[in-house]
Amino acid sequence: MTATQPILNVSPAVSDEVRKTTCYMCACRCGINVHLKSGKVSYIEGNRDHPINKGVLCGKGASGIKQITAPSRLSQPLRRVGPRGSGAFKPISWDEALELAVSWMKPLRETAPEKLAFFTGRDQSQSLTGFWAQGFGTPNYAAHGGFCSVNMAAGGIYTMGGAFWEFGAPDWERTKMFVLFGVAEDHDSNPIKIGIGKLKARGAKIVSVNPIRTGYNAVADDWLAVTPGTDGLLILSLIHCLLEAGKVDLEYLAQFTNAAYLVDATEGPTKGLFVKNAESQPFVIDRRTQMPAPWDGKGVEPDVGAVWQGHRTVFQHLAERYLSPDYAPETVAETVGIPAARIRGLAAELARVAFDEAIVLDREWTDFRGNTHKTMPGRPVSFHAMRGISAHSNGFQTARALHLLQILLGAVETPGSWRMKPPYPKPVEAHPTPHFEAVPGKPLSGPHLGYVRSPEQLALKSDGSPARIDKGFSWENPFSAHGLMHMVIPNAAAGDPYRIDTLFLYMANMAWNSSMNTEKVMEMLTAKGEDGEYIIPRIIYSDAYASETVAYADLILPDTTYVERHDCISLLDRPISEPDAAGDAIRWPVVEPDRDVRGFQSVLIDLGARLGLPGFVTPEGKPLYRDYADYIANHQRRPGVGPLMGFRGNGDQVGRGAPNPDQVRRYIENGSFFQAHVPEEAAFYKPWNAAYQDWAVATGFYESPQPYLFSLWSEPMRRFQLAAEGHGHPQPPDHLRARLKVAMDPLPLWYPPYGETAGEAYPVHALTQRPMHMYHSWGSQNAWLRQITGKNYLYVPTKIWREQGFRDGDWARVTSPSGTITVPVAHMAALNENTVWTWNAIGKRRGAWALDKDATEGTKGFLLNHLISELLPEQGDGMRWSNSDPVTGQAAWFDLRVRIERVEPEEIVQPNFPTLPFPGGRT
Amino acid sequence: MTQLPATTGKKLGLVVDLDTCVGCQACVTACKGWNDQGYGVPLSDQDPYGSDPSGTFLNRVHAYEVQPEAGPAQIVNFPRSCLHCEAAPCVTVCPTGASYKRVEDGIVLVNEDACIGCGLCAWACPYGARELDAAAGVMKKCTLCVDRIYNENLPEEDREPACVRTCPTGARHFGDFADPDSKVSRLTAERGGFELMPEMGTKPTNRYLPPRRKGPPEAASPLAPLLDIQATGFAGWLDRMLGKI
Amino acid sequence: MHPAPSVILFTVLSGLGFGFLTCLNLGLALPQGIGGFLAFAVGYGLAVGGLIASTFHLGHPERAIRAFTQWRTSWLSREGWAAVLALLGTAPVALGAMGGARPGLLGLVAALLCLATIGCTSMIYAQLKTVPRWNFWTTPALFFGFALTGGVLLSDLPLAGEVLSLALAFLLAFSFVRGDRRFAEAGATLGSATGLGAIGSVRVFEQAHTAGNYLLREMIHVVGRKHSRKLRMIAVVAVALPAPILALLPDGLVAMIPAVLFHLIGAFAARWLFFAEAEHVVGTYYGKR
């Protein structure tokens, strides 16, 4: 028989049209090709030309098509008609909705602007939302960084003027050893996966330090199952080993860090600050002359070993501290849960790769001192970390410790190591300080968020009480650069530091997985005062989907999906740069909404105009912008600098130039992004590279070159320590002095996370992470993704599994100092033996997200949030101690300690809550 | 037609690198997305927002835990899809000739117009590569994106399966195993690519690359201290340290 | 494997039908006139009814005619041909029988076609390496055993019925016990399925999907061990019961009806277990059998 195969058309038309825009299934911002057939989205794939994803797309991105048609999409503005939390709404028109919002907000602006708290769950469009809040005049504005990873951001900026997140990257092409600390699947997701793929293709070594061996850690060549919250101690022990063996890059330290600065030894208010010259500049001792010399003088060779008039260098303080036996592997092994030999082994491997396998690029460059270097030597060791080490109450100091380790190895901004992405490097000094003074009818004098250098820059009222509702930039958390979104509702409900009137939230699921202590937060949102009114009188919420939080709002402003609106991924907030290029991008409506919804940014601009906020109205009081697209093209933050850097002026100006009305169209033609490439001689040593500094000024990142030295010793931190010791003004409240003295140490240190105070009754660490196919996604109700992960288990390590006599199918009761949950368990051997964990945010409230009331997300899925309090257990002093990092206010999610007991299998997880109806009913 | 071709011109297939796959599920949904609108009927979902959702997927990623004799347990992410076997049992059992292996490139396909939905091919497959679509009543399986790899409407660089194109870590490779110089053949040779369930005698085309050896370096020596700090004190250490500049 | 009622109904009934037709074609029973018509009608009814039931599980029964095309490789296709030929070949024998003629050579040919049909049906299962319990000589032996025993019982041949019932009960019991070793013999483990066995022992950490799918519904059916042991006992006893019934009760319908009934109960129980206990190797990927 002759085979007669069907004749196939192997070249079918793929689609009618491809529209290139930017993904928003998470915070990664990949380029996507949206295919359309008959005007409907038929297929979404990665854009090969795009700098972030280079054609690839993750599990979320490729499922975006189901997000566009999800039944959970809100379809019209809604006004609450039943009690809060009941989910009873009536549809209203956009005009009614906006007028209502204005009628609530306008009187606040005229009398007490701080009574409006505006917080956005997404830090996209932050330059617009922040600008709006600034115009309104409320100090109460931030995005979600405070409960996400501000420790990583602040730790990086205060130490080296750059941070991990997506603001830097290993030199994937050259690095030979990549060390990953903690869960890091949260940001920069496709670039890191692409990078790991490059390392794997070359057979380069990946080491993971993580209690849980999933995801990136699963492919790591070596795994250290560190005890949660002890990474800092482990890192300092590695530093101990390197110093002991003399394996640090002294020349790098001398040239590019403050290692050679002299630390004032005089007892009194200047002790521990840098010794300054007559111009109030720190200086160094020149090795050639043994005399003081300017830190940035041409030809100066800073001496890290100098002693001058009794003042010793930063390097000496640092070496002395970490050489102490307190940091010896043998001392720390039990605490960190890793044998001393393994710690010494890792240190030796780091040293071997950094120094014995050093690489040199034959590229000439000139530094800020005017010295020309023939080559660019590099240390091919790179690191990355995110939430894993960040979400602890010692996370800031741990992040600092990790950056110190990088710097001691000469492994920042050198070939083969870790590189910053423009507009970084950007030192603390180039960032604003916080602005917070609310004046009725007036805008704030500057941006809300910034980097505090000294106590007098704290956001305190004249009576010393916090100016912000989240107590950001207060003595409780002086460097809270991203605010503390997780404290807004608890503080507002407690009237501490004051009451607010209107809470305005965007894409923030505060009544569910974005809050600690979810059940209590629901109570706070529905709590009434003696007058019968809600304690938080008004809540406005914007979201595209029927999330759990919708039920708790009084007014719903329905957003579009990400393919139905304009967006701007800007160098003014969170761009899509790569180490070799600055980059920004847009989204545009590749399809029109089929519902009565509006893009949130356009709504915000409309509200700004209706409220007459500066920057949103013409001198005649008319709306300044038609919509967000109009704003993107025409808004100027500084003369010639706007949201987008590409196609400015006549269309060929980059970075600086007059607004170009054609700009958005040009972006669309260019695949919805733009890149400005870093010149080759400027590609490394950026903080000190004159060519880079000049390029950065030309591209509009700053107005003059900003070379700086890395802060091994942090003078801003020492200023707070001095205050805690009783020097200067303002002074911290007495109950915070002891804590500040420890937490604000100018050299990285480790202290036990505050979660340890739970005590021996709670011997087990409990962690969460989101699966890669749902991280930072607003789409875990997605029809495809929920088939992959529609319920979660508490993973239990072998030791506890056996102790408790668990078997497959069992459930457990898990108890923390603040709550109890009853949930299904599963066994996992590749796990730190004292740690349990689960996938986060799989559990949903029944009825939310338009899922069936019996969907497994509601019956078998669960949150650990119920076990985590936003406050530490009462300490008998009447104080509300926030469960946050004492430096930045970062929510200490991962400090959680629990105990676990086997129970008979249940039908439904506990706690469980009444089923939510679909808001506004089905149309 | 259900007779297997004696030989095929090419032997197209995939190499899946288990040392590199991080289990991100990108290939799963990219496959679903392309094939929902590509070859044959869409990949339907039943009760997609309900209490018992289920749907047709042509590629699934499992996660296994491997406990070596020494050292800690490892997690291995494991994508599973059609292996386009040379001795494909799913083809020969088909009563209607709907299942066939292409002579020119060895791709195993289902001609959905001829499929009666009896399910026997899925029974014959050891790998669970075939899922009967509950809405359309026909058998669905990986087509190796036959409607992409030759598609002249796509740019040449995109003529590869959707799962390969989307894989962020580059853990999936597509090529011709009949060509000893192809990337897939070289990777298989260099990295010890293996077949799944060889005991089933299906002679799979696809190969899996094993995870590399894990653990600390075998021949590592700890760092030698500069000197005995206890004896010399910090000053002695500093002198030795700075002498190194 | 999922014990689909349609497939259980099909294999039991058509097996019984073709078994009975085999006996009739061989002239082991010689009903004539209206009795002959009824006997062949029962045989046809069972065989055709079973075949129709088998189409219930098809996604596209309207295309069933295509199933005749691939007889060169497919046992399912061959079964279709064999069934049609057997039913056609039996027709002249049936007509002859009604007229009082003995089957003769034509009957022998028709009987062989009926046996071939039973054989093809069994081979649909026995050929599957992926289901080691089926992939063994006991599968065709059982299919022939059930078909012929049932046929003999319907043919009212007490002695043969007694012998065959007992033999079938032994065969069934043997197949249960022996079948329990088949999966291990086939050698498919999670180690071989993933190739990770070379590193160490492999277990499922996370399922590829928490939702259901075709594979889990169709190929991964987990029966409780206690439940299956009870059913096995019932099946073996029910299959054996016709022997004492036929031995103790007087010949004729009084014995035949309960004998056939118990045989059928045994057949259905055995066939349910045949599917439900059959472990597909794909289950290894899910850590389930």
mmCIF file of N, CA and C in Angstrom, chain A residues 836-920:
data_model
loop_
_atom_site.group_PDB
_atom_site.id
_atom_site.type_symbol
_atom_site.label_atom_id
_atom_site.label_comp_id
_atom_site.label_asym_id
_atom_site.label_seq_id
_atom_site.Cartn_x
_atom_site.Cartn_y
_atom_site.Cartn_z
ATOM 1 N N VAL A 836 8.540 25.232 56.502
ATOM 2 C CA VAL A 836 7.423 24.833 55.654
ATOM 3 C C VAL A 836 7.124 26.001 54.718
ATOM 4 N N TRP A 837 6.449 25.690 53.615
ATOM 5 C CA TRP A 837 6.150 26.788 52.684
ATOM 6 C C TRP A 837 4.971 26.403 51.812
ATOM 7 N N THR A 838 4.429 27.422 51.124
ATOM 8 C CA THR A 838 3.369 27.160 50.149
ATOM 9 C C THR A 838 3.415 28.193 49.039
ATOM 10 N N TRP A 839 2.694 27.881 47.952
ATOM 11 C CA TRP A 839 2.536 28.865 46.880
ATOM 12 C C TRP A 839 1.565 29.929 47.346
ATOM 13 N N ASN A 840 1.930 31.158 47.176
ATOM 14 C CA ASN A 840 1.123 32.253 47.682
ATOM 15 C C ASN A 840 0.046 32.665 46.681
ATOM 16 N N ALA A 841 -1.035 33.196 47.232
ATOM 17 C CA ALA A 841 -2.098 33.836 46.448
ATOM 18 C C ALA A 841 -2.793 32.884 45.488
ATOM 19 N N ILE A 842 -2.677 31.589 45.723
ATOM 20 C CA ILE A 842 -3.517 30.653 44.976
ATOM 21 C C ILE A 842 -4.906 30.663 45.627
ATOM 22 N N GLY A 843 -4.887 30.650 46.950
ATOM 23 C CA GLY A 843 -6.146 30.691 47.686
ATOM 24 C C GLY A 843 -6.909 31.968 47.378
ATOM 25 N N LYS A 844 -8.188 31.814 47.119
ATOM 26 C CA LYS A 844 -9.030 32.976 46.831
ATOM 27 C C LYS A 844 -10.240 32.927 47.742
ATOM 28 N N ARG A 845 -10.813 34.082 47.937
ATOM 29 C CA ARG A 845 -12.075 34.087 48.651
ATOM 30 C C ARG A 845 -13.140 33.524 47.712
ATOM 31 N N ARG A 846 -14.031 32.714 48.284
ATOM 32 C CA ARG A 846 -15.037 32.078 47.438
ATOM 33 C C ARG A 846 -15.911 33.137 46.776
ATOM 34 N N GLY A 847 -16.141 32.949 45.499
ATOM 35 C CA GLY A 847 -16.964 33.881 44.737
ATOM 36 C C GLY A 847 -16.195 35.026 44.113
ATOM 37 N N ALA A 848 -14.980 35.304 44.621
ATOM 38 C CA ALA A 848 -14.202 36.402 44.043
ATOM 39 C C ALA A 848 -13.656 35.977 42.684
ATOM 40 N N TRP A 849 -13.233 36.929 41.915
ATOM 41 C CA TRP A 849 -12.604 36.698 40.610
ATOM 42 C C TRP A 849 -13.513 35.920 39.657
ATOM 43 N N ALA A 850 -14.834 36.014 39.889
ATOM 44 C CA ALA A 850 -15.820 35.348 39.032
ATOM 45 C C ALA A 850 -15.599 33.846 38.950
ATOM 46 N N LEU A 851 -14.976 33.289 39.967
ATOM 47 C CA LEU A 851 -14.838 31.837 40.005
ATOM 48 C C LEU A 851 -16.041 31.241 40.736
ATOM 49 N N ASP A 852 -16.351 29.999 40.399
ATOM 50 C CA ASP A 852 -17.438 29.288 41.045
ATOM 51 C C ASP A 852 -17.205 29.250 42.565
ATOM 52 N N LYS A 853 -18.284 29.262 43.315
ATOM 53 C CA LYS A 853 -18.117 29.279 44.773
ATOM 54 C C LYS A 853 -17.425 28.023 45.291
ATOM 55 N N ASP A 854 -17.492 26.963 44.519
ATOM 56 C CA ASP A 854 -16.827 25.734 44.944
ATOM 57 C C ASP A 854 -15.486 25.514 44.236
ATOM 58 N N ALA A 855 -14.996 26.531 43.583
ATOM 59 C CA ALA A 855 -13.695 26.409 42.920
ATOM 60 C C ALA A 855 -12.632 26.031 43.953
ATOM 61 N N THR A 856 -11.660 25.215 43.527
ATOM 62 C CA THR A 856 -10.656 24.725 44.477
ATOM 63 C C THR A 856 -9.861 25.873 45.090
ATOM 64 N N GLU A 857 -9.759 26.982 44.385
ATOM 65 C CA GLU A 857 -9.038 28.119 44.955
ATOM 66 C C GLU A 857 -9.659 28.568 46.272
ATOM 67 N N GLY A 858 -10.972 28.374 46.390
ATOM 68 C CA GLY A 858 -11.668 28.807 47.595
ATOM 69 C C GLY A 858 -11.846 27.696 48.623
ATOM 70 N N THR A 859 -11.803 26.444 48.155
ATOM 71 C CA THR A 859 -12.058 25.346 49.099
ATOM 72 C C THR A 859 -10.776 24.655 49.542
ATOM 73 N N LYS A 860 -9.778 24.602 48.642
ATOM 74 C CA LYS A 860 -8.529 23.920 48.984
ATOM 75 C C LYS A 860 -7.325 24.870 48.944
ATOM 76 N N GLY A 861 -7.510 26.016 48.326
ATOM 77 C CA GLY A 861 -6.424 26.994 48.263
ATOM 78 C C GLY A 861 -6.429 27.844 49.517
ATOM 79 N N PHE A 862 -5.252 28.273 49.939
ATOM 80 C CA PHE A 862 -5.199 29.030 51.196
ATOM 81 C C PHE A 862 -4.063 30.038 51.170
ATOM 82 N N LEU A 863 -4.143 30.966 52.102
ATOM 83 C CA LEU A 863 -3.113 31.987 52.286
ATOM 84 C C LEU A 863 -2.424 31.763 53.627
ATOM 85 N N LEU A 864 -1.142 32.106 53.683
ATOM 86 C CA LEU A 864 -0.470 32.165 54.987
ATOM 87 C C LEU A 864 -0.710 33.521 55.654
ATOM 88 N N ASN A 865 -1.249 34.469 54.859
ATOM 89 C CA ASN A 865 -1.427 35.830 55.387
ATOM 90 C C ASN A 865 -2.180 35.857 56.709
ATOM 91 N N HIS A 866 -3.088 34.881 56.878
ATOM 92 C CA HIS A 866 -3.874 34.858 58.117
ATOM 93 C C HIS A 866 -2.996 34.641 59.353
ATOM 94 N N LEU A 867 -1.789 34.133 59.099
ATOM 95 C CA LEU A 867 -0.887 33.843 60.229
ATOM 96 C C LEU A 867 0.066 34.992 60.510
ATOM 97 N N ILE A 868 0.069 35.976 59.622
ATOM 98 C CA ILE A 868 1.076 37.040 59.715
ATOM 99 C C ILE A 868 0.400 38.316 60.165
ATOM 100 N N SER A 869 0.859 38.860 61.244
ATOM 101 C CA SER A 869 0.260 40.107 61.721
ATOM 102 C C SER A 869 1.090 41.286 61.241
ATOM 103 N N GLU A 870 0.395 42.410 61.011
ATOM 104 C CA GLU A 870 1.141 43.614 60.649
ATOM 105 C C GLU A 870 1.843 44.205 61.870
ATOM 106 N N LEU A 871 1.476 43.682 63.033
ATOM 107 C CA LEU A 871 2.123 44.144 64.255
ATOM 108 C C LEU A 871 2.814 42.968 64.924
ATOM 109 N N LEU A 872 3.901 43.255 65.598
ATOM 110 C CA LEU A 872 4.557 42.229 66.408
ATOM 111 C C LEU A 872 3.688 41.955 67.637
ATOM 112 N N PRO A 873 3.860 40.786 68.269
ATOM 113 C CA PRO A 873 3.081 40.513 69.476
ATOM 114 C C PRO A 873 3.272 41.626 70.503
ATOM 115 N N GLU A 874 2.225 41.871 71.270
ATOM 116 C CA GLU A 874 2.271 42.932 72.281
ATOM 117 C C GLU A 874 3.481 42.744 73.187
ATOM 118 N N GLN A 875 4.150 43.836 73.497
ATOM 119 C CA GLN A 875 5.333 43.727 74.338
ATOM 120 C C GLN A 875 5.102 44.340 75.711
ATOM 121 N N GLY A 876 3.834 44.635 76.000
ATOM 122 C CA GLY A 876 3.500 45.123 77.327
ATOM 123 C C GLY A 876 3.840 46.583 77.547
ATOM 124 N N ASP A 877 4.231 47.280 76.463
ATOM 125 C CA ASP A 877 4.613 48.687 76.625
ATOM 126 C C ASP A 877 3.559 49.611 76.018
ATOM 127 N N GLY A 878 2.442 49.016 75.581
ATOM 128 C CA GLY A 878 1.392 49.840 75.008
ATOM 129 C C GLY A 878 1.677 50.329 73.608
ATOM 130 N N MET A 879 2.811 49.939 73.044
ATOM 131 C CA MET A 879 3.195 50.418 71.713
ATOM 132 C C MET A 879 2.701 49.446 70.647
ATOM 133 N N ARG A 880 2.410 49.982 69.465
ATOM 134 C CA ARG A 880 2.117 49.125 68.310
ATOM 135 C C ARG A 880 3.420 48.968 67.527
ATOM 136 N N TRP A 881 4.095 47.809 67.698
ATOM 137 C CA TRP A 881 5.360 47.566 67.010
ATOM 138 C C TRP A 881 5.072 46.927 65.662
ATOM 139 N N SER A 882 5.412 47.628 64.608
ATOM 140 C CA SER A 882 5.123 47.137 63.264
ATOM 141 C C SER A 882 6.011 45.935 62.926
ATOM 142 N N ASN A 883 5.421 44.963 62.242
ATOM 143 C CA ASN A 883 6.158 43.767 61.824
ATOM 144 C C ASN A 883 6.896 44.081 60.526
ATOM 145 N N SER A 884 7.864 44.969 60.673
ATOM 146 C CA SER A 884 8.542 45.498 59.491
ATOM 147 C C SER A 884 10.011 45.684 59.803
ATOM 148 N N ASP A 885 10.777 45.868 58.753
ATOM 149 C CA ASP A 885 12.193 46.163 58.945
ATOM 150 C C ASP A 885 12.325 47.528 59.627
ATOM 151 N N PRO A 886 13.150 47.639 60.657
ATOM 152 C CA PRO A 886 13.233 48.901 61.407
ATOM 153 C C PRO A 886 13.925 50.011 60.620
ATOM 154 N N VAL A 887 14.570 49.669 59.524
ATOM 155 C CA VAL A 887 15.238 50.698 58.723
ATOM 156 C C VAL A 887 14.302 51.220 57.641
ATOM 157 N N THR A 888 13.682 50.312 56.898
ATOM 158 C CA THR A 888 12.905 50.706 55.725
ATOM 159 C C THR A 888 11.413 50.517 55.888
ATOM 160 N N GLY A 889 10.984 49.777 56.907
ATOM 161 C CA GLY A 889 9.559 49.479 57.025
ATOM 162 C C GLY A 889 9.101 48.361 56.114
ATOM 163 N N GLN A 890 10.032 47.690 55.449
ATOM 164 C CA GLN A 890 9.649 46.553 54.602
ATOM 165 C C GLN A 890 8.877 45.520 55.417
ATOM 166 N N ALA A 891 7.746 45.096 54.898
ATOM 167 C CA ALA A 891 6.933 44.089 55.572
ATOM 168 C C ALA A 891 7.744 42.811 55.743
ATOM 169 N N ALA A 892 7.759 42.319 56.993
ATOM 170 C CA ALA A 892 8.613 41.158 57.286
ATOM 171 C C ALA A 892 7.821 39.858 57.127
ATOM 172 N N TRP A 893 7.332 39.633 55.917
ATOM 173 C CA TRP A 893 6.523 38.443 55.637
ATOM 174 C C TRP A 893 7.243 37.152 56.052
ATOM 175 N N PHE A 894 8.533 37.123 55.803
ATOM 176 C CA PHE A 894 9.247 35.858 55.914
ATOM 177 C C PHE A 894 9.826 35.614 57.312
ATOM 178 N N ASP A 895 9.497 36.518 58.256
ATOM 179 C CA ASP A 895 9.881 36.269 59.649
ATOM 180 C C ASP A 895 8.965 35.242 60.302
ATOM 181 N N LEU A 896 7.899 34.876 59.622
ATOM 182 C CA LEU A 896 6.832 34.071 60.233
ATOM 183 C C LEU A 896 7.350 32.784 60.860
ATOM 184 N N ARG A 897 6.919 32.568 62.126
ATOM 185 C CA ARG A 897 7.216 31.312 62.831
ATOM 186 C C ARG A 897 5.893 30.648 63.204
ATOM 187 N N VAL A 898 5.848 29.340 63.065
ATOM 188 C CA VAL A 898 4.610 28.607 63.321
ATOM 189 C C VAL A 898 4.895 27.303 64.049
ATOM 190 N N ARG A 899 3.807 26.659 64.482
ATOM 191 C CA ARG A 899 3.896 25.248 64.843
ATOM 192 C C ARG A 899 2.830 24.528 64.024
ATOM 193 N N ILE A 900 3.033 23.245 63.864
ATOM 194 C CA ILE A 900 2.207 22.504 62.925
ATOM 195 C C ILE A 900 1.793 21.180 63.553
ATOM 196 N N GLU A 901 0.516 20.844 63.409
ATOM 197 C CA GLU A 901 0.004 19.576 63.958
ATOM 198 C C GLU A 901 -0.840 18.892 62.894
ATOM 199 N N ARG A 902 -0.732 17.573 62.858
ATOM 200 C CA ARG A 902 -1.507 16.785 61.908
ATOM 201 C C ARG A 902 -2.972 16.763 62.344
ATOM 202 N N VAL A 903 -3.877 16.906 61.367
ATOM 203 C CA VAL A 903 -5.305 16.746 61.659
ATOM 204 C C VAL A 903 -5.921 15.855 60.576
ATOM 205 N N GLU A 904 -7.103 15.365 60.844
ATOM 206 C CA GLU A 904 -7.794 14.537 59.847
ATOM 207 C C GLU A 904 -8.126 15.388 58.626
ATOM 208 N N PRO A 905 -8.147 14.764 57.436
ATOM 209 C CA PRO A 905 -8.465 15.535 56.230
ATOM 210 C C PRO A 905 -9.805 16.249 56.354
ATOM 211 N N GLU A 906 -9.835 17.463 55.816
ATOM 212 C CA GLU A 906 -11.032 18.288 55.892
ATOM 213 C C GLU A 906 -11.576 18.483 54.480
ATOM 214 N N GLU A 907 -12.776 19.032 54.417
ATOM 215 C CA GLU A 907 -13.394 19.318 53.118
ATOM 216 C C GLU A 907 -13.003 20.703 52.620
ATOM 217 N N ILE A 908 -12.735 21.578 53.565
ATOM 218 C CA ILE A 908 -12.529 22.970 53.172
ATOM 219 C C ILE A 908 -11.501 23.605 54.094
ATOM 220 N N VAL A 909 -10.663 24.470 53.534
ATOM 221 C CA VAL A 909 -9.620 25.094 54.335
ATOM 222 C C VAL A 909 -10.244 26.081 55.325
ATOM 223 N N GLN A 910 -9.516 26.326 56.396
ATOM 224 C CA GLN A 910 -9.931 27.320 57.383
ATOM 225 C C GLN A 910 -8.815 28.329 57.557
ATOM 226 N N PRO A 911 -9.121 29.613 57.747
ATOM 227 C CA PRO A 911 -10.453 30.185 57.811
ATOM 228 C C PRO A 911 -11.106 30.271 56.432
ATOM 229 N N ASN A 912 -12.422 30.395 56.442
ATOM 230 C CA ASN A 912 -13.161 30.598 55.213
ATOM 231 C C ASN A 912 -14.150 31.720 55.459
ATOM 232 N N PHE A 913 -14.556 32.386 54.410
ATOM 233 C CA PHE A 913 -15.361 33.596 54.555
ATOM 234 C C PHE A 913 -16.597 33.503 53.671
ATOM 235 N N PRO A 914 -17.603 34.306 53.967
ATOM 236 C CA PRO A 914 -18.829 34.228 53.148
ATOM 237 C C PRO A 914 -18.513 34.449 51.659
ATOM 238 N N THR A 915 -19.248 33.744 50.824
ATOM 239 C CA THR A 915 -19.055 33.827 49.375
ATOM 240 C C THR A 915 -19.434 35.221 48.871
ATOM 241 N N LEU A 916 -18.577 35.783 48.024
ATOM 242 C CA LEU A 916 -18.847 37.111 47.470
ATOM 243 C C LEU A 916 -19.686 36.987 46.204
ATOM 244 N N PRO A 917 -20.649 37.874 46.030
ATOM 245 C CA PRO A 917 -21.356 37.910 44.744
ATOM 246 C C PRO A 917 -20.519 38.646 43.714
ATOM 247 N N PHE A 918 -20.868 38.513 42.431
ATOM 248 C CA PHE A 918 -20.146 39.313 41.439
ATOM 249 C C PHE A 918 -20.590 40.757 41.581
ATOM 250 N N PRO A 919 -19.622 41.680 41.714
ATOM 251 C CA PRO A 919 -20.007 43.070 42.006
ATOM 252 C C PRO A 919 -20.891 43.663 40.907
ATOM 253 N N GLY A 920 -22.033 44.195 41.322
ATOM 254 C CA GLY A 920 -22.943 44.812 40.364
ATOM 255 C C GLY A 920 -23.799 43.800 39.646
#
